[in-house]
Short mmCIF file of C-alpha atoms in Angstrom, two decimals:
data_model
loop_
_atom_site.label_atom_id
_atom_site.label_comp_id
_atom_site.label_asym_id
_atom_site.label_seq_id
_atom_site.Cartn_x
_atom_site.Cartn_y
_atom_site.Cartn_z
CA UNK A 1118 -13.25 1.59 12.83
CA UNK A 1119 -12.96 -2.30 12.15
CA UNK A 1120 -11.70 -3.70 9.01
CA UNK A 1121 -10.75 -1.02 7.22
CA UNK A 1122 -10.12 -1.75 3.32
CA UNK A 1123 -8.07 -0.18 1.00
CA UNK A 1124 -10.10 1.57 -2.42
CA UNK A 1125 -7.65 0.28 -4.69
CA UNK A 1126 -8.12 -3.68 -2.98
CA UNK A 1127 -10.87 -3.88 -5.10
CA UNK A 1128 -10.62 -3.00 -9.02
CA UNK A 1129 -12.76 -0.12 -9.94
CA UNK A 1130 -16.11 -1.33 -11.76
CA UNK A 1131 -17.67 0.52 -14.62
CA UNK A 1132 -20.94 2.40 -13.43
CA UNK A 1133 -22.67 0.54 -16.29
CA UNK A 1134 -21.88 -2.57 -15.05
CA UNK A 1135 -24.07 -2.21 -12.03
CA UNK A 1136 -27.43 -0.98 -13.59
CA UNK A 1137 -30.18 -3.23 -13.60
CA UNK A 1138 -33.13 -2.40 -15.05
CA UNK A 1139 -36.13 -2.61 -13.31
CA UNK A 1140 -40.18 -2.36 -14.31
CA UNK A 1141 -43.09 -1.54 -12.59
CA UNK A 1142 -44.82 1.41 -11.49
CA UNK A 1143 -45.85 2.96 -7.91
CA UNK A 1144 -47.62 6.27 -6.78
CA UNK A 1145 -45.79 9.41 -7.39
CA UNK A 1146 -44.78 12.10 -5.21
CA UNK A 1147 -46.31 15.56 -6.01
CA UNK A 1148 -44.79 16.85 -9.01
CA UNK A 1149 -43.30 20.68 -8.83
CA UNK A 1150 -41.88 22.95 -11.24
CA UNK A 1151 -38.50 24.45 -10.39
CA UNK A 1152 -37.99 28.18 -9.75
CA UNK A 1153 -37.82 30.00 -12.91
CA UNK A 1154 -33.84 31.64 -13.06
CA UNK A 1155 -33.93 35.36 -13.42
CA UNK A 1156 -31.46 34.98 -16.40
CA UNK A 1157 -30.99 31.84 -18.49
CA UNK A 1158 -27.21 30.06 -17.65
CA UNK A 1159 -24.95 29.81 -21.24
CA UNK A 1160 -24.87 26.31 -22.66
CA UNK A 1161 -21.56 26.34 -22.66
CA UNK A 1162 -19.92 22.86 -20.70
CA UNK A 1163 -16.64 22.82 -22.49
CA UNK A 1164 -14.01 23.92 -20.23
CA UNK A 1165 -12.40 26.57 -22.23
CA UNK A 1166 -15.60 28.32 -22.26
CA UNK A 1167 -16.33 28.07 -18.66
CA UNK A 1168 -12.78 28.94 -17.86
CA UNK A 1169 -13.23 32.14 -20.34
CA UNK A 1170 -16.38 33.05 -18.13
CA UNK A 1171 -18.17 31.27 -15.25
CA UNK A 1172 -14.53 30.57 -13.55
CA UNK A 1173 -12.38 33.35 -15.20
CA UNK A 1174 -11.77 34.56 -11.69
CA UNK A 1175 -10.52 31.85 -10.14
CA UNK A 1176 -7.82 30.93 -12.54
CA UNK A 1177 -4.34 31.18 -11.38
CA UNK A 1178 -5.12 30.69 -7.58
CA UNK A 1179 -4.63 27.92 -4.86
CA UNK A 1180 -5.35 27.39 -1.37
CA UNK A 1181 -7.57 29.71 0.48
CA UNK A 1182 -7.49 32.60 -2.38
CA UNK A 1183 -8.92 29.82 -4.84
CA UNK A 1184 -11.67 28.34 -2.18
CA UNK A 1185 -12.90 32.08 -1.57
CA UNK A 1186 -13.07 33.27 -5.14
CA UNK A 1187 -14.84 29.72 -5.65
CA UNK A 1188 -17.41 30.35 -3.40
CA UNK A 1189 -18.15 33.80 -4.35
CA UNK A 1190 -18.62 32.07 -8.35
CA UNK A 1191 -21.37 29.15 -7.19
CA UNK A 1192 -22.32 30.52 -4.52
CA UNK A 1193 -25.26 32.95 -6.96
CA UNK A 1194 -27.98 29.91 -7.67
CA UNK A 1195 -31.57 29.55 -8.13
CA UNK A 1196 -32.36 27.62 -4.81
CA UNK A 1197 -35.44 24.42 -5.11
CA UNK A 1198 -37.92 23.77 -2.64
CA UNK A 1199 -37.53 20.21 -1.20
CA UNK A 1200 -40.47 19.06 -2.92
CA UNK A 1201 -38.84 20.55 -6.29
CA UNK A 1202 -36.19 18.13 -5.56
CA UNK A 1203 -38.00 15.00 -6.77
CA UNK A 1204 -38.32 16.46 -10.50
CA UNK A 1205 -35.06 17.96 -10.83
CA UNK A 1206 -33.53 14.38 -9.92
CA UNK A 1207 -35.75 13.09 -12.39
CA UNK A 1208 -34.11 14.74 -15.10
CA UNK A 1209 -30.29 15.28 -13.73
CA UNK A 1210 -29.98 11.71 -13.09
CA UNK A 1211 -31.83 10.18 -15.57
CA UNK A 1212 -30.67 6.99 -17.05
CA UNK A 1213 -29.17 7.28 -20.50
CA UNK A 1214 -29.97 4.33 -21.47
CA UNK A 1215 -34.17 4.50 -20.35
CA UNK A 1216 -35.31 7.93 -20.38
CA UNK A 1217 -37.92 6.50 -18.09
CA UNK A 1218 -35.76 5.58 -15.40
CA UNK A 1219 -32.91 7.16 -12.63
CA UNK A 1220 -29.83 6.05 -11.79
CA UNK A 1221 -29.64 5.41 -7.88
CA UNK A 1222 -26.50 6.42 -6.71
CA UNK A 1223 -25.34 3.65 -4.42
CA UNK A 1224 -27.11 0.61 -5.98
CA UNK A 1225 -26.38 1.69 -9.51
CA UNK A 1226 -29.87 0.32 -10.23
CA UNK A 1227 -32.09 1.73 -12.65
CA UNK A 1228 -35.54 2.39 -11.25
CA UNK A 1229 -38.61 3.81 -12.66
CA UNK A 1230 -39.03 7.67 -11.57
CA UNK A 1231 -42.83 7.50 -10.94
CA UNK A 1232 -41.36 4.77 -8.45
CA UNK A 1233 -40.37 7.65 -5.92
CA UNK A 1234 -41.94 8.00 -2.07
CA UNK A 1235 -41.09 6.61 1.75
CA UNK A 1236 -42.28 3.07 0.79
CA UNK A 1237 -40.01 -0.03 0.58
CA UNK A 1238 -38.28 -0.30 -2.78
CA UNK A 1239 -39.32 2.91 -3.67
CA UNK A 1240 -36.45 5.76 -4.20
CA UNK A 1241 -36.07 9.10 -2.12
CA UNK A 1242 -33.99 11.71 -1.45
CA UNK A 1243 -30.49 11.15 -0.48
CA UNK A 1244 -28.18 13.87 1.37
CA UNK A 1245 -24.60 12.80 0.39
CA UNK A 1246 -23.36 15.27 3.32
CA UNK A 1247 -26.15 14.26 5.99
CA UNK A 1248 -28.37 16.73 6.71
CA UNK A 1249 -27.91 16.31 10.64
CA UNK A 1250 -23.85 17.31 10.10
CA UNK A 1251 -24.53 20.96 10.61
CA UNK A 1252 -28.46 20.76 11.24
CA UNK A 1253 -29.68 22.49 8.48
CA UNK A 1254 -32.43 19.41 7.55
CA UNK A 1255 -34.28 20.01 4.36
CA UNK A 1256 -34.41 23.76 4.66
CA UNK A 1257 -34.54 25.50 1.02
CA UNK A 1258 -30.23 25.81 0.83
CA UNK A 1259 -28.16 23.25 1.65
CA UNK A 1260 -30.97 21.22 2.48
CA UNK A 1261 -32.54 21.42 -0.99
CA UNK A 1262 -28.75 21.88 -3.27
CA UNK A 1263 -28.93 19.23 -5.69
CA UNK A 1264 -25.51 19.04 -6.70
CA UNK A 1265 -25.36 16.97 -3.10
CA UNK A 1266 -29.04 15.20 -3.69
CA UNK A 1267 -29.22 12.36 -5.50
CA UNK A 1268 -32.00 9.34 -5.54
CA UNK A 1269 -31.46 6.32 -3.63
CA UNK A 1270 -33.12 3.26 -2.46
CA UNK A 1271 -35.57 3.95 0.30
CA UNK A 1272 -33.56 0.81 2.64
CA UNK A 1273 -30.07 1.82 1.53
CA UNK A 1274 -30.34 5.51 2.15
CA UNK A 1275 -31.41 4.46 6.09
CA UNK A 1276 -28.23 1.84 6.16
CA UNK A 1277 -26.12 5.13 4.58
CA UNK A 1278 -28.05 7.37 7.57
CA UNK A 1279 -25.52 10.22 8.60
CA UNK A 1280 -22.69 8.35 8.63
CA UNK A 1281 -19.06 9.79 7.55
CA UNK A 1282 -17.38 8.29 4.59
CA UNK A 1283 -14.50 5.84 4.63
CA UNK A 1284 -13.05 2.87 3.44
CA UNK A 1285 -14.18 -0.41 5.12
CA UNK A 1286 -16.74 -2.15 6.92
CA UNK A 1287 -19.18 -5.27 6.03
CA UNK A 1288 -21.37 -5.79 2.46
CA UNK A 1289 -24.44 -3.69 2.15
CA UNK A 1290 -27.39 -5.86 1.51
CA UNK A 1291 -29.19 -4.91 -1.64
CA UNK A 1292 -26.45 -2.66 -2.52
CA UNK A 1293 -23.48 -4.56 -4.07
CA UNK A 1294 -19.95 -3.14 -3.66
CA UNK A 1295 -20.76 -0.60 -0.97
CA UNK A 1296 -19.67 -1.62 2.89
CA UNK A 1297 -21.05 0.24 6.27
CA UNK A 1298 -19.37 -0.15 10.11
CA UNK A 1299 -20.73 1.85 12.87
CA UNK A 1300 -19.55 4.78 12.08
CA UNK A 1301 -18.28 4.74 8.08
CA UNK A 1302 -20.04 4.21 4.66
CA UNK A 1303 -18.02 3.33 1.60
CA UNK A 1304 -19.74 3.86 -1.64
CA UNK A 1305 -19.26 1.75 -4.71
CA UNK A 1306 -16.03 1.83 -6.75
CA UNK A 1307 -17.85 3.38 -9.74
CA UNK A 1308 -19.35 6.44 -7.60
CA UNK A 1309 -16.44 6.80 -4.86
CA UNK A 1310 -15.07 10.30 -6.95
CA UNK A 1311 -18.88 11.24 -7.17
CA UNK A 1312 -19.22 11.20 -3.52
CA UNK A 1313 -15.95 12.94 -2.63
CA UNK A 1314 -16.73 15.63 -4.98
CA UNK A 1315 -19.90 16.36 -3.73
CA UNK A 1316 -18.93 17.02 -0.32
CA UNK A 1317 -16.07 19.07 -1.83
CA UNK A 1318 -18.82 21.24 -3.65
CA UNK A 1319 -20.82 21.73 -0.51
CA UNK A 1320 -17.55 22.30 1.68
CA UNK A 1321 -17.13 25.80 -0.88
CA UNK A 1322 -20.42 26.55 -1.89
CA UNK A 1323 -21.58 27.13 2.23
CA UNK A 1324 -18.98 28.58 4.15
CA UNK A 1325 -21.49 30.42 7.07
CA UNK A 1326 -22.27 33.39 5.41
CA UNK A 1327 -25.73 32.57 4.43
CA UNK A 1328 -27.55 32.05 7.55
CA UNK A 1329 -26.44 28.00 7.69
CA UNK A 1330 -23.29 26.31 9.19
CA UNK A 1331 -19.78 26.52 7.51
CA UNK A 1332 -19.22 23.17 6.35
CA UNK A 1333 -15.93 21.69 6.39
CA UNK A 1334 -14.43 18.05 5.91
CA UNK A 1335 -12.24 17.08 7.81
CA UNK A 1336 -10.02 13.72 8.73
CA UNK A 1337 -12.40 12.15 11.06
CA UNK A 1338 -15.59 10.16 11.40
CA UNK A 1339 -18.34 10.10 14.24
CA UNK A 1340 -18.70 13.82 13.70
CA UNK A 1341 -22.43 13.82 14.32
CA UNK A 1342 -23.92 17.20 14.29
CA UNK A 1343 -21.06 19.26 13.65
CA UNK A 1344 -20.64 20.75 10.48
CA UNK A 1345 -17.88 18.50 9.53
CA UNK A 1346 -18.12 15.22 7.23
CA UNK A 1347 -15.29 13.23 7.07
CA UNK A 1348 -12.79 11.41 6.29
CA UNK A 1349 -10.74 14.04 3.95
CA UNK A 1350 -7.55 12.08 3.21
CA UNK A 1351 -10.13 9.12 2.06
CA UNK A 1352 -12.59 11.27 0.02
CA UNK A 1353 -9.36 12.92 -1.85
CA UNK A 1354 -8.16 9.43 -3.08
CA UNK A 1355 -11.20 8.90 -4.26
CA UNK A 1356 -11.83 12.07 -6.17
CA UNK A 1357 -7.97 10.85 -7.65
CA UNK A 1358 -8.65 7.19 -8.63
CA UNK A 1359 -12.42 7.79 -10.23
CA UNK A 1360 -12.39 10.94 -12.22
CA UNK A 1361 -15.44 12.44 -13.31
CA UNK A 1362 -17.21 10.59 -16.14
CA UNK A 1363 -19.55 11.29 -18.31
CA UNK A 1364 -22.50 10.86 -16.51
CA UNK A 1365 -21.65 13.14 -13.79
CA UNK A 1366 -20.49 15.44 -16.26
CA UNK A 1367 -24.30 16.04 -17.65
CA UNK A 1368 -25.37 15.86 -14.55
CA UNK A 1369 -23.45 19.25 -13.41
CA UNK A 1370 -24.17 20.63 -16.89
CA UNK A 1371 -28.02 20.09 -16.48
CA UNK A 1372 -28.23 21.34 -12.71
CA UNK A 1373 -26.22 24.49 -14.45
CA UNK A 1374 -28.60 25.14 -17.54
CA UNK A 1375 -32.17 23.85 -16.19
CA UNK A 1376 -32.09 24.24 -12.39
CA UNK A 1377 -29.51 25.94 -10.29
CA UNK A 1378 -27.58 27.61 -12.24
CA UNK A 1379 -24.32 26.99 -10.66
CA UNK A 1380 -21.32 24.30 -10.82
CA UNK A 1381 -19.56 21.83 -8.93
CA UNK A 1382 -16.55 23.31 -10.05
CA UNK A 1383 -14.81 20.37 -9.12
CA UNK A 1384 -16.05 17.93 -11.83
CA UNK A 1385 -14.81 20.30 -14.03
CA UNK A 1386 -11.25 21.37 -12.51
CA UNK A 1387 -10.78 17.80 -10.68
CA UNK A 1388 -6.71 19.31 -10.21
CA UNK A 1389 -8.68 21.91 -7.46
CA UNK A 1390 -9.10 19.40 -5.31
CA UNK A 1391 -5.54 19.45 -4.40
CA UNK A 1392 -4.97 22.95 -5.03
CA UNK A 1393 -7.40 23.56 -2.12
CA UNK A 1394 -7.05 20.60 0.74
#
């Protein structure tokens, strides 16, 4: 990979910073309802609470004893359709500050939510670990999990494609603060932890026993179709130098009350991260 850059070259920008508020209205995708959960999740967020409960059994472990007990915790969820999808981003990544509105991950713009579809300048679907890295598409699963799905712009999302993550590369048009080589894509400062702890998630929550690939990160790029999404060493400084903020915070709290009913466990235990890789 060509011109590699360090995270820490450039000084980490507050997410607010890069939202820009945008108007105007375009056709809607269908609208769904997501699956009903068989029994209501706890509103409980605070981590004493979750660590009295949802991750009671995985306290005290490391390693391969904490990933497994991990997996066995998120791995019960109410699983969306794909077409689900486009509502439940509506609400998990609402903007705060225009109820109207999502945040799009890489951009940081805000955009309006009936602006969602295939068109350009319209916002879609985004799989942070690319659907073709262990070939499980939009199937109802990985596919579908939203804790990996998040809205993006229809342009930047196909500049993004299936490419690994890692530091480096050339500007993103439309897309300040993010930078894409051949074979790389380096998010924006603000979302870098985001990122890393969404693969993370996924890397636990489907480890082959489910019918779809065991996905695992690992230190490389150009991994194509495998079930591997790299680079490892890159995505855990990033989970280190942007913690999880608040935003991303209600967003794991709202996939866990209103739609999933499960947790990236590590926006709330960000330490796990190196307890496990």
């Amino acid at each position: 990979m060509s011109g590699r850059r360090r995270f820490y070259a450039r000084p980490l920008l507050a997410t607010a910073a890069s939202i820009v508020v945008l108007t105007g209205v375009a056709s809607a995708a269908p609208a769904a309802t997501p699956a009903a959960s068989p029994a209501a999740a706890p509103a409980a967020s605070t981590a004493a609470a979750l660590d009295d409960t949802y991750y009671k059994d995985a306290l005290g472990k490391t390693g391969t004893a904490l990933k497994s007990s991990l997996h066995t915790i998120i791995k019960n969820q109410t699983k969306l359709s794909y077409s689900q999808v486009w509502d439940a981003l509506k609400a998990t990544d609402e903007d705060p500050a225009n109820s109207s509105n999502v945040i799009l991950l890489y951009t940081g713009r805000s955009q309006a939510k009936s602006q969602n579809g295939g068109a350009v300048g319209d916002w879609n679907r985004e799989h942070v670990w690319a659907k073709s890295h262990g070939d499980f598409g939009t199937s109802t699963g990985p596919g579908t999990d939203i804790h990996h799905l998040r809205p993006e712009d229809v342009q930047v999302n196909s500049i993004r494609g299936n490419k690994d993550f890692d530091n480096g590369g050339s500007a993103v048009s439309g897309a300040p603060g993010n930078f894409t080589d051949s074979d790389s894509f380096e998010p924006r400062d603000a979302v870098k932890g985001d990122v890393a702890r969404m693969i993370l998630y996924m890397a636990v929550r489907y480890e082959g026993d489910d019918a779809f690939a065991d996905l695992e990160p690992n230190d490389k790029v150009s991994n194509g179709s495998a079930p591997n999404i790299g680079r490892l060493s890159v995505l855990k400084q990033w989970s280190q130098q942007d913690p999880p903020d608040a935003f991303e915070k209600k967003r794991n709290d709202v996939i866990y009350q209103d739609f999933q009913h499960n947790r990236n466990p590590f926006i709330d235990h960000p330490e796990w991260v190196g307890a496990i890789w």
